[in-house]
Amino acid sequence: MKREVIRVEPISTYLERWKAPVPAVTRAGNMIFVSGLPPFDPETGQILPATIERQTELVLEQMKRCLEAAGATLDNVMKCNVFCTSARHFAAVNTVYRRYFPQDPPARIFVCIPEWTGPFDIEIDCIAMA
C-alpha cells in the first residue's frame, strides 16, 4: 500500500518555513497518521509564548484540522502520543485533552522529553482509522 502525503494549509506551509522534512499528515488505505506539530499560532505560523493550556489547544486544533483533511475526525483516533517537557504539565494537559476527547478517549501515552527545537512545551501525534 502506498503512502499518500496530504497537504494541510496553512500547517504544511508553516512546517516548510521551519525546514522540517515532515508532512502534517499521511494516509495509507484507511489508516491516518498525524505528525506531532508544534503549537503554531493560527494567524501567523509563529510559535509564540503561551501557557501549556493554550499550547495544548493549538496542537489539538491542528490535529483536528489534519484529520479532517484526511477524511476523519477526532472520533476516529485510535492512539495519541503526547510529548511534553515536564510532568508538571500533566494535569493541565489532561484538562484540555478531555475537552477534545470527552468520552471513550483513544489509547494514549504521555512522555516527558528534555526540550524541543523551539520555544514550546508540547507536541501530540496520533493514529486514526477512517
N, CA and C atoms as an extended XYZ file, in Angstrom:
390
Properties=species:S:1:pos:R:3:atomname:S:1:resname:S:1:resid:I:1 pbc="F F F"
N         0.843       -1.175        0.000 N   MET     1
C         0.000        0.000        0.000 CA  MET     1
C         0.889        1.239        0.000 C   MET     1
N         0.591        2.172       -0.856 N   LYS     2
C         1.395        3.380       -0.994 CA  LYS     2
C         0.951        4.459       -0.005 C   LYS     2
N         1.919        5.146        0.509 N   ARG     3
C         1.670        6.256        1.431 CA  ARG     3
C         1.268        7.499        0.629 C   ARG     3
N         0.218        8.169        1.070 N   GLU     4
C        -0.240        9.409        0.454 CA  GLU     4
C         0.036       10.550        1.428 C   GLU     4
N         0.767       11.546        0.967 N   VAL     5
C         1.015       12.738        1.780 CA  VAL     5
C        -0.103       13.725        1.498 C   VAL     5
N        -0.716       14.233        2.555 N   ILE     6
C        -1.827       15.171        2.426 CA  ILE     6
C        -1.372       16.538        2.928 C   ILE     6
N        -1.446       17.527        2.042 N   ARG     7
C        -1.130       18.902        2.453 CA  ARG     7
C        -2.300       19.457        3.257 C   ARG     7
N        -1.963       20.134        4.320 N   VAL     8
C        -2.964       20.761        5.176 CA  VAL     8
C        -2.522       22.203        5.382 C   VAL     8
N        -3.218       23.092        4.720 N   GLU     9
C        -2.837       24.502        4.843 CA  GLU     9
C        -3.593       25.159        5.991 C   GLU     9
N        -2.929       26.064        6.681 N   PRO    10
C        -1.596       26.590        6.443 CA  PRO    10
C        -0.484       25.797        7.133 C   PRO    10
N        -0.821       24.694        7.782 N   ILE    11
C         0.151       23.940        8.576 CA  ILE    11
C         1.327       23.454        7.734 C   ILE    11
N         1.066       22.931        6.546 N   SER    12
C         2.152       22.440        5.688 CA  SER    12
C         3.136       23.554        5.351 C   SER    12
N         2.617       24.746        5.105 N   THR    13
C         3.484       25.890        4.824 CA  THR    13
C         4.309       26.260        6.051 C   THR    13
N         3.701       26.222        7.228 N   TYR    14
C         4.438       26.526        8.457 CA  TYR    14
C         5.593       25.539        8.651 C   TYR    14
N         5.352       24.263        8.395 N   LEU    15
C         6.412       23.255        8.525 CA  LEU    15
C         7.543       23.523        7.533 C   LEU    15
N         7.190       23.924        6.319 N   GLU    16
C         8.209       24.239        5.313 CA  GLU    16
C         9.075       25.413        5.754 C   GLU    16
N         8.458       26.418        6.392 N   ARG    17
C         9.229       27.559        6.906 CA  ARG    17
C        10.275       27.104        7.922 C   ARG    17
N         9.934       26.080        8.711 N   TRP    18
C        10.862       25.551        9.714 CA  TRP    18
C        11.867       24.591        9.089 C   TRP    18
N        11.719       24.347        7.775 N   LYS    19
C        12.567       23.413        7.038 CA  LYS    19
C        12.498       22.013        7.640 C   LYS    19
N        11.308       21.666        8.121 N   ALA    20
C        11.088       20.353        8.721 CA  ALA    20
C        10.699       19.364        7.616 C   ALA    20
N        11.439       18.272        7.456 N   PRO    21
C        11.114       17.278        6.431 CA  PRO    21
C         9.992       16.352        6.897 C   PRO    21
N         8.852       16.964        7.232 N   VAL    22
C         7.751       16.242        7.850 CA  VAL    22
C         6.434       16.701        7.225 C   VAL    22
N         5.616       15.768        6.745 N   PRO    23
C         4.280       16.172        6.310 CA  PRO    23
C         3.369       16.313        7.535 C   PRO    23
N         2.346       17.113        7.413 N   ALA    24
C         1.396       17.252        8.522 CA  ALA    24
C         0.646       15.950        8.741 C   ALA    24
N         0.289       15.272        7.637 N   VAL    25
C        -0.495       14.039        7.745 CA  VAL    25
C        -0.210       13.136        6.545 C   VAL    25
N        -0.195       11.838        6.812 N   THR    26
C        -0.100       10.846        5.746 CA  THR    26
C        -1.249        9.855        5.908 C   THR    26
N        -1.547        9.209        4.793 N   ARG    27
C        -2.638        8.235        4.786 CA  ARG    27
C        -2.226        7.043        3.942 C   ARG    27
N        -2.603        5.858        4.391 N   ALA    28
C        -2.419        4.626        3.620 CA  ALA    28
C        -3.693        3.815        3.828 C   ALA    28
N        -4.483        3.681        2.769 N   GLY    29
C        -5.759        2.996        2.914 CA  GLY    29
C        -6.633        3.747        3.896 C   GLY    29
N        -7.095        3.043        4.929 N   ASN    30
C        -7.939        3.709        5.925 CA  ASN    30
C        -7.161        4.124        7.176 C   ASN    30
N        -5.833        4.025        7.128 N   MET    31
C        -5.004        4.450        8.267 CA  MET    31
C        -4.494        5.867        8.036 C   MET    31
N        -4.608        6.689        9.072 N   ILE    32
C        -4.200        8.090        9.013 CA  ILE    32
C        -3.186        8.334       10.125 C   ILE    32
N        -2.105        9.012        9.767 N   PHE    33
C        -1.036        9.318       10.712 CA  PHE    33
C        -0.822       10.832       10.727 C   PHE    33
N        -1.078       11.449       11.870 N   VAL    34
C        -0.878       12.886       12.020 CA  VAL    34
C         0.425       13.103       12.774 C   VAL    34
N         1.311       13.904       12.179 N   SER    35
C         2.601       14.191       12.802 CA  SER    35
C         2.431       15.037       14.050 C   SER    35
N         3.376       14.899       14.960 N   GLY    36
C         3.430       15.802       16.096 CA  GLY    36
C         3.806       17.175       15.576 C   GLY    36
N         3.028       18.166       15.919 N   LEU    37
C         3.239       19.524       15.426 CA  LEU    37
C         3.427       20.472       16.590 C   LEU    37
N         4.294       21.470       16.431 N   PRO    38
C         4.409       22.476       17.485 CA  PRO    38
C         3.157       23.344       17.499 C   PRO    38
N         2.956       24.091       18.567 N   PRO    39
C         1.758       24.939       18.670 CA  PRO    39
C         1.895       26.215       17.839 C   PRO    39
N         1.696       26.063       16.522 N   PHE    40
C         1.765       27.219       15.631 CA  PHE    40
C         0.625       28.191       15.926 C   PHE    40
N         0.922       29.476       15.938 N   ASP    41
C        -0.118       30.490       16.015 CA  ASP    41
C        -0.924       30.398       14.721 C   ASP    41
N        -2.245       30.229       14.786 N   PRO    42
C        -3.031       30.013       13.570 CA  PRO    42
C        -3.049       31.205       12.613 C   PRO    42
N        -2.749       32.387       13.097 N   GLU    43
C        -2.759       33.583       12.239 CA  GLU    43
C        -1.430       33.817       11.537 C   GLU    43
N        -0.329       33.513       12.228 N   THR    44
C         0.992       33.884       11.698 CA  THR    44
C         1.898       32.693       11.400 C   THR    44
N         1.627       31.556       12.005 N   GLY    45
C         2.515       30.409       11.855 CA  GLY    45
C         3.720       30.465       12.774 C   GLY    45
N         3.823       31.516       13.547 N   GLN    46
C         4.920       31.627       14.502 CA  GLN    46
C         4.605       30.792       15.737 C   GLN    46
N         5.624       30.562       16.549 N   ILE    47
C         5.418       29.909       17.829 CA  ILE    47
C         5.620       30.983       18.889 C   ILE    47
N         4.509       31.384       19.484 N   LEU    48
C         4.512       32.481       20.431 CA  LEU    48
C         4.477       31.950       21.861 C   LEU    48
N         4.984       32.719       22.813 N   PRO    49
C         4.880       32.293       24.212 CA  PRO    49
C         3.412       32.095       24.590 C   PRO    49
N         3.132       30.965       25.235 N   ALA    50
C         1.756       30.660       25.639 CA  ALA    50
C         1.773       29.696       26.809 C   ALA    50
N         0.686       29.679       27.550 N   THR    51
C         0.548       28.727       28.646 CA  THR    51
C         0.493       27.314       28.074 C   THR    51
N         0.711       26.339       28.907 N   ILE    52
C         0.614       24.950       28.446 CA  ILE    52
C        -0.806       24.632       28.002 C   ILE    52
N        -1.790       25.243       28.638 N   GLU    53
C        -3.176       25.027       28.225 CA  GLU    53
C        -3.394       25.513       26.790 C   GLU    53
N        -2.917       26.717       26.490 N   ARG    54
C        -3.088       27.261       25.135 CA  ARG    54
C        -2.287       26.453       24.120 C   ARG    54
N        -1.073       26.051       24.474 N   GLN    55
C        -0.278       25.228       23.566 CA  GLN    55
C        -0.994       23.918       23.259 C   GLN    55
N        -1.597       23.318       24.268 N   THR    56
C        -2.319       22.059       24.080 CA  THR    56
C        -3.523       22.275       23.168 C   THR    56
N        -4.258       23.351       23.379 N   GLU    57
C        -5.386       23.674       22.497 CA  GLU    57
C        -4.927       23.820       21.048 C   GLU    57
N        -3.836       24.538       20.850 N   LEU    58
C        -3.340       24.767       19.495 CA  LEU    58
C        -2.967       23.454       18.805 C   LEU    58
N        -2.234       22.581       19.501 N   VAL    59
C        -1.837       21.330       18.836 CA  VAL    59
C        -3.042       20.425       18.588 C   VAL    59
N        -4.016       20.426       19.482 N   LEU    60
C        -5.209       19.600       19.259 CA  LEU    60
C        -6.093       20.170       18.152 C   LEU    60
N        -6.167       21.474       18.022 N   GLU    61
C        -6.901       22.077       16.905 CA  GLU    61
C        -6.215       21.739       15.578 C   GLU    61
N        -4.889       21.771       15.569 N   GLN    62
C        -4.146       21.390       14.360 CA  GLN    62
C        -4.377       19.922       14.027 C   GLN    62
N        -4.380       19.060       15.035 N   MET    63
C        -4.653       17.647       14.822 CA  MET    63
C        -6.034       17.466       14.198 C   MET    63
N        -7.006       18.171       14.741 N   LYS    64
C        -8.373       18.107       14.233 CA  LYS    64
C        -8.425       18.514       12.756 C   LYS    64
N        -7.727       19.595       12.411 N   ARG    65
C        -7.690       20.064       11.021 CA  ARG    65
C        -7.025       19.033       10.107 C   ARG    65
N        -5.949       18.424       10.577 N   CYS    66
C        -5.255       17.395        9.787 CA  CYS    66
C        -6.152       16.183        9.560 C   CYS    66
N        -6.832       15.751       10.596 N   LEU    67
C        -7.751       14.613       10.463 CA  LEU    67
C        -8.853       14.916        9.461 C   LEU    67
N        -9.415       16.104        9.540 N   GLU    68
C       -10.475       16.486        8.606 CA  GLU    68
C        -9.973       16.480        7.166 C   GLU    68
N        -8.747       16.946        6.942 N   ALA    69
C        -8.171       16.951        5.593 CA  ALA    69
C        -8.001       15.529        5.058 C   ALA    69
N        -7.849       14.567        5.963 N   ALA    70
C        -7.682       13.166        5.573 CA  ALA    70
C        -9.003       12.400        5.588 C   ALA    70
N       -10.109       13.092        5.861 N   GLY    71
C       -11.422       12.458        5.847 CA  GLY    71
C       -11.814       11.784        7.146 C   GLY    71
N       -11.293       12.287        8.260 N   ALA    72
C       -11.589       11.685        9.566 CA  ALA    72
C       -11.914       12.784       10.577 C   ALA    72
N       -12.219       12.358       11.800 N   THR    73
C       -12.482       13.279       12.903 CA  THR    73
C       -11.748       12.767       14.140 C   THR    73
N       -11.849       13.508       15.221 N   LEU    74
C       -11.247       13.062       16.476 CA  LEU    74
C       -11.847       11.736       16.943 C   LEU    74
N       -13.081       11.457       16.553 N   ASP    75
C       -13.718       10.185       16.924 CA  ASP    75
C       -13.036        8.978       16.288 C   ASP    75
N       -12.255        9.208       15.229 N   ASN    76
C       -11.554        8.128       14.536 CA  ASN    76
C       -10.174        7.838       15.115 C   ASN    76
N        -9.732        8.633       16.090 N   VAL    77
C        -8.385        8.471       16.645 CA  VAL    77
C        -8.316        7.218       17.502 C   VAL    77
N        -7.313        6.393       17.219 N   MET    78
C        -7.089        5.159       17.964 CA  MET    78
C        -6.040        5.339       19.065 C   MET    78
N        -5.015        6.187       18.785 N   LYS    79
C        -3.922        6.357       19.747 CA  LYS    79
C        -3.299        7.723       19.587 C   LYS    79
N        -2.981        8.342       20.706 N   CYS    80
C        -2.235        9.609       20.740 CA  CYS    80
C        -0.948        9.400       21.520 C   CYS    80
N         0.082       10.089       21.080 N   ASN    81
C         1.336       10.158       21.819 CA  ASN    81
C         1.544       11.616       22.203 C   ASN    81
N         1.618       11.875       23.495 N   VAL    82
C         1.814       13.229       24.000 CA  VAL    82
C         3.270       13.338       24.445 C   VAL    82
N         3.970       14.312       23.880 N   PHE    83
C         5.355       14.573       24.241 CA  PHE    83
C         5.403       15.950       24.878 C   PHE    83
N         5.883       16.010       26.122 N   CYS    84
C         5.821       17.250       26.896 CA  CYS    84
C         7.135       17.441       27.658 C   CYS    84
N         7.489       18.692       27.870 N   THR    85
C         8.769       18.981       28.519 CA  THR    85
C         8.772       18.775       30.027 C   THR    85
N         7.590       18.587       30.637 N   SER    86
C         7.568       18.425       32.083 CA  SER    86
C         6.338       17.659       32.549 C   SER    86
N         6.540       16.777       33.497 N   ALA    87
C         5.420       16.065       34.114 CA  ALA    87
C         4.538       17.027       34.917 C   ALA    87
N         5.071       18.189       35.269 N   ARG    88
C         4.267       19.195       35.990 CA  ARG    88
C         3.076       19.667       35.159 C   ARG    88
N         3.154       19.494       33.839 N   HIS    89
C         2.063       19.928       32.954 CA  HIS    89
C         0.968       18.871       32.800 C   HIS    89
N         1.153       17.703       33.392 N   PHE    90
C         0.243       16.570       33.177 CA  PHE    90
C        -1.222       16.930       33.448 C   PHE    90
N        -1.513       17.515       34.589 N   ALA    91
C        -2.908       17.837       34.944 CA  ALA    91
C        -3.493       18.882       34.002 C   ALA    91
N        -2.727       19.910       33.684 N   ALA    92
C        -3.222       20.968       32.793 CA  ALA    92
C        -3.474       20.417       31.390 C   ALA    92
N        -2.579       19.592       30.893 N   VAL    93
C        -2.765       18.970       29.575 CA  VAL    93
C        -4.020       18.109       29.590 C   VAL    93
N        -4.198       17.332       30.641 N   ASN    94
C        -5.379       16.459       30.732 CA  ASN    94
C        -6.683       17.252       30.741 C   ASN    94
N        -6.685       18.404       31.393 N   THR    95
C        -7.886       19.236       31.430 CA  THR    95
C        -8.308       19.635       30.019 C   THR    95
N        -7.362       20.062       29.204 N   VAL    96
C        -7.664       20.449       27.822 CA  VAL    96
C        -7.975       19.206       26.983 C   VAL    96
N        -7.182       18.170       27.128 N   TYR    97
C        -7.343       16.933       26.352 CA  TYR    97
C        -8.755       16.364       26.517 C   TYR    97
N        -9.287       16.412       27.735 N   ARG    98
C       -10.647       15.897       27.998 CA  ARG    98
C       -11.715       16.644       27.211 C   ARG    98
N       -11.496       17.914       26.925 N   ARG    99
C       -12.458       18.674       26.115 CA  ARG    99
C       -12.510       18.147       24.681 C   ARG    99
N       -11.404       17.660       24.173 N   TYR   100
C       -11.342       17.151       22.800 CA  TYR   100
C       -11.740       15.680       22.707 C   TYR   100
N       -11.532       14.950       23.786 N   PHE   101
C       -11.903       13.535       23.849 CA  PHE   101
C       -12.740       13.305       25.109 C   PHE   101
N       -13.995       13.820       25.136 N   PRO   102
C       -14.791       13.786       26.361 CA  PRO   102
C       -15.290       12.397       26.759 C   PRO   102
N       -15.497       11.510       25.789 N   GLN   103
C       -15.974       10.157       26.101 CA  GLN   103
C       -15.150        9.144       25.331 C   GLN   103
N       -14.878        8.033       25.960 N   ASP   104
C       -14.137        6.950       25.329 CA  ASP   104
C       -12.892        7.455       24.593 C   ASP   104
N       -11.962        8.080       25.306 N   PRO   105
C       -10.770        8.611       24.649 CA  PRO   105
C        -9.913        7.494       24.055 C   PRO   105
N        -9.071        7.846       23.096 N   PRO   106
C        -8.192        6.845       22.494 CA  PRO   106
C        -7.085        6.423       23.461 C   PRO   106
N        -6.436        5.330       23.123 N   ALA   107
C        -5.242        4.928       23.877 CA  ALA   107
C        -4.245        6.092       23.823 C   ALA   107
N        -3.408        6.202       24.847 N   ARG   108
C        -2.517        7.358       24.910 CA  ARG   108
C        -1.292        7.055       25.748 C   ARG   108
N        -0.223        7.758       25.436 N   ILE   109
C         0.970        7.748       26.265 CA  ILE   109
C         1.397        9.200       26.481 C   ILE   109
N         1.938        9.501       27.645 N   PHE   110
C         2.443       10.838       27.978 CA  PHE   110
C         3.927       10.672       28.272 C   PHE   110
N         4.767       11.244       27.433 N   VAL   111
C         6.212       11.072       27.546 CA  VAL   111
C         6.859       12.419       27.828 C   VAL   111
N         7.711       12.454       28.825 N   CYS   112
C         8.457       13.673       29.123 CA  CYS   112
C         9.758       13.673       28.326 C   CYS   112
N        10.024       14.787       27.692 N   ILE   113
C        11.251       14.962       26.915 CA  ILE   113
C        11.992       16.170       27.473 C   ILE   113
N        13.305       16.251       27.277 N   PRO   114
C        14.049       17.355       27.892 CA  PRO   114
C        13.823       18.724       27.248 C   PRO   114
N        13.664       18.779       25.930 N   GLU   115
C        13.497       20.066       25.265 CA  GLU   115
C        13.088       19.855       23.814 C   GLU   115
N        12.646       20.947       23.171 N   TRP   116
C        12.305       20.951       21.752 CA  TRP   116
C        13.286       21.832       21.009 C   TRP   116
N        13.130       21.873       19.726 N   THR   117
C        13.980       22.738       18.903 CA  THR   117
C        13.426       24.150       18.830 C   THR   117
N        12.371       24.420       19.528 N   GLY   118
C        11.766       25.750       19.550 CA  GLY   118
C        11.191       26.048       20.915 C   GLY   118
N        10.618       27.233       21.083 N   PRO   119
C        10.125       27.670       22.386 CA  PRO   119
C         8.710       27.170       22.694 C   PRO   119
N         8.572       25.870       22.847 N   PHE   120
C         7.268       25.301       23.167 CA  PHE   120
C         7.454       24.075       24.040 C   PHE   120
N         6.350       23.591       24.616 N   ASP   121
C         6.418       22.524       25.608 CA  ASP   121
C         5.691       21.239       25.237 C   ASP   121
N         4.984       21.207       24.104 N   ILE   122
C         4.151       20.033       23.830 CA  ILE   122
C         3.997       19.794       22.326 C   ILE   122
N         3.941       18.519       21.978 N   GLU   123
C         3.515       18.046       20.668 CA  GLU   123
C         2.649       16.814       20.925 C   GLU   123
N         1.656       16.601       20.078 N   ILE   124
C         0.824       15.407       20.165 CA  ILE   124
C         0.661       14.862       18.749 C   ILE   124
N         0.966       13.581       18.554 N   ASP   125
C         0.691       12.945       17.270 CA  ASP   125
C        -0.402       11.917       17.466 C   ASP   125
N        -0.913       11.373       16.363 N   CYS   126
C        -1.955       10.353       16.513 CA  CYS   126
C        -2.020        9.433       15.314 C   CYS   126
N        -2.668        8.309       15.539 N   ILE   127
C        -3.011        7.354       14.500 CA  ILE   127
C        -4.531        7.224       14.530 C   ILE   127
N        -5.148        7.310       13.353 N   ALA   128
C        -6.603        7.223       13.252 CA  ALA   128
C        -6.971        6.258       12.129 C   ALA   128
N        -8.200        5.807       12.168 N   MET   129
C        -8.761        4.949       11.123 CA  MET   129
C        -9.952        5.678       10.517 C   MET   129
N       -10.015        5.710        9.192 N   ALA   130
C       -11.146        6.374        8.529 CA  ALA   130
C       -12.121        5.353        8.014 C   ALA   130
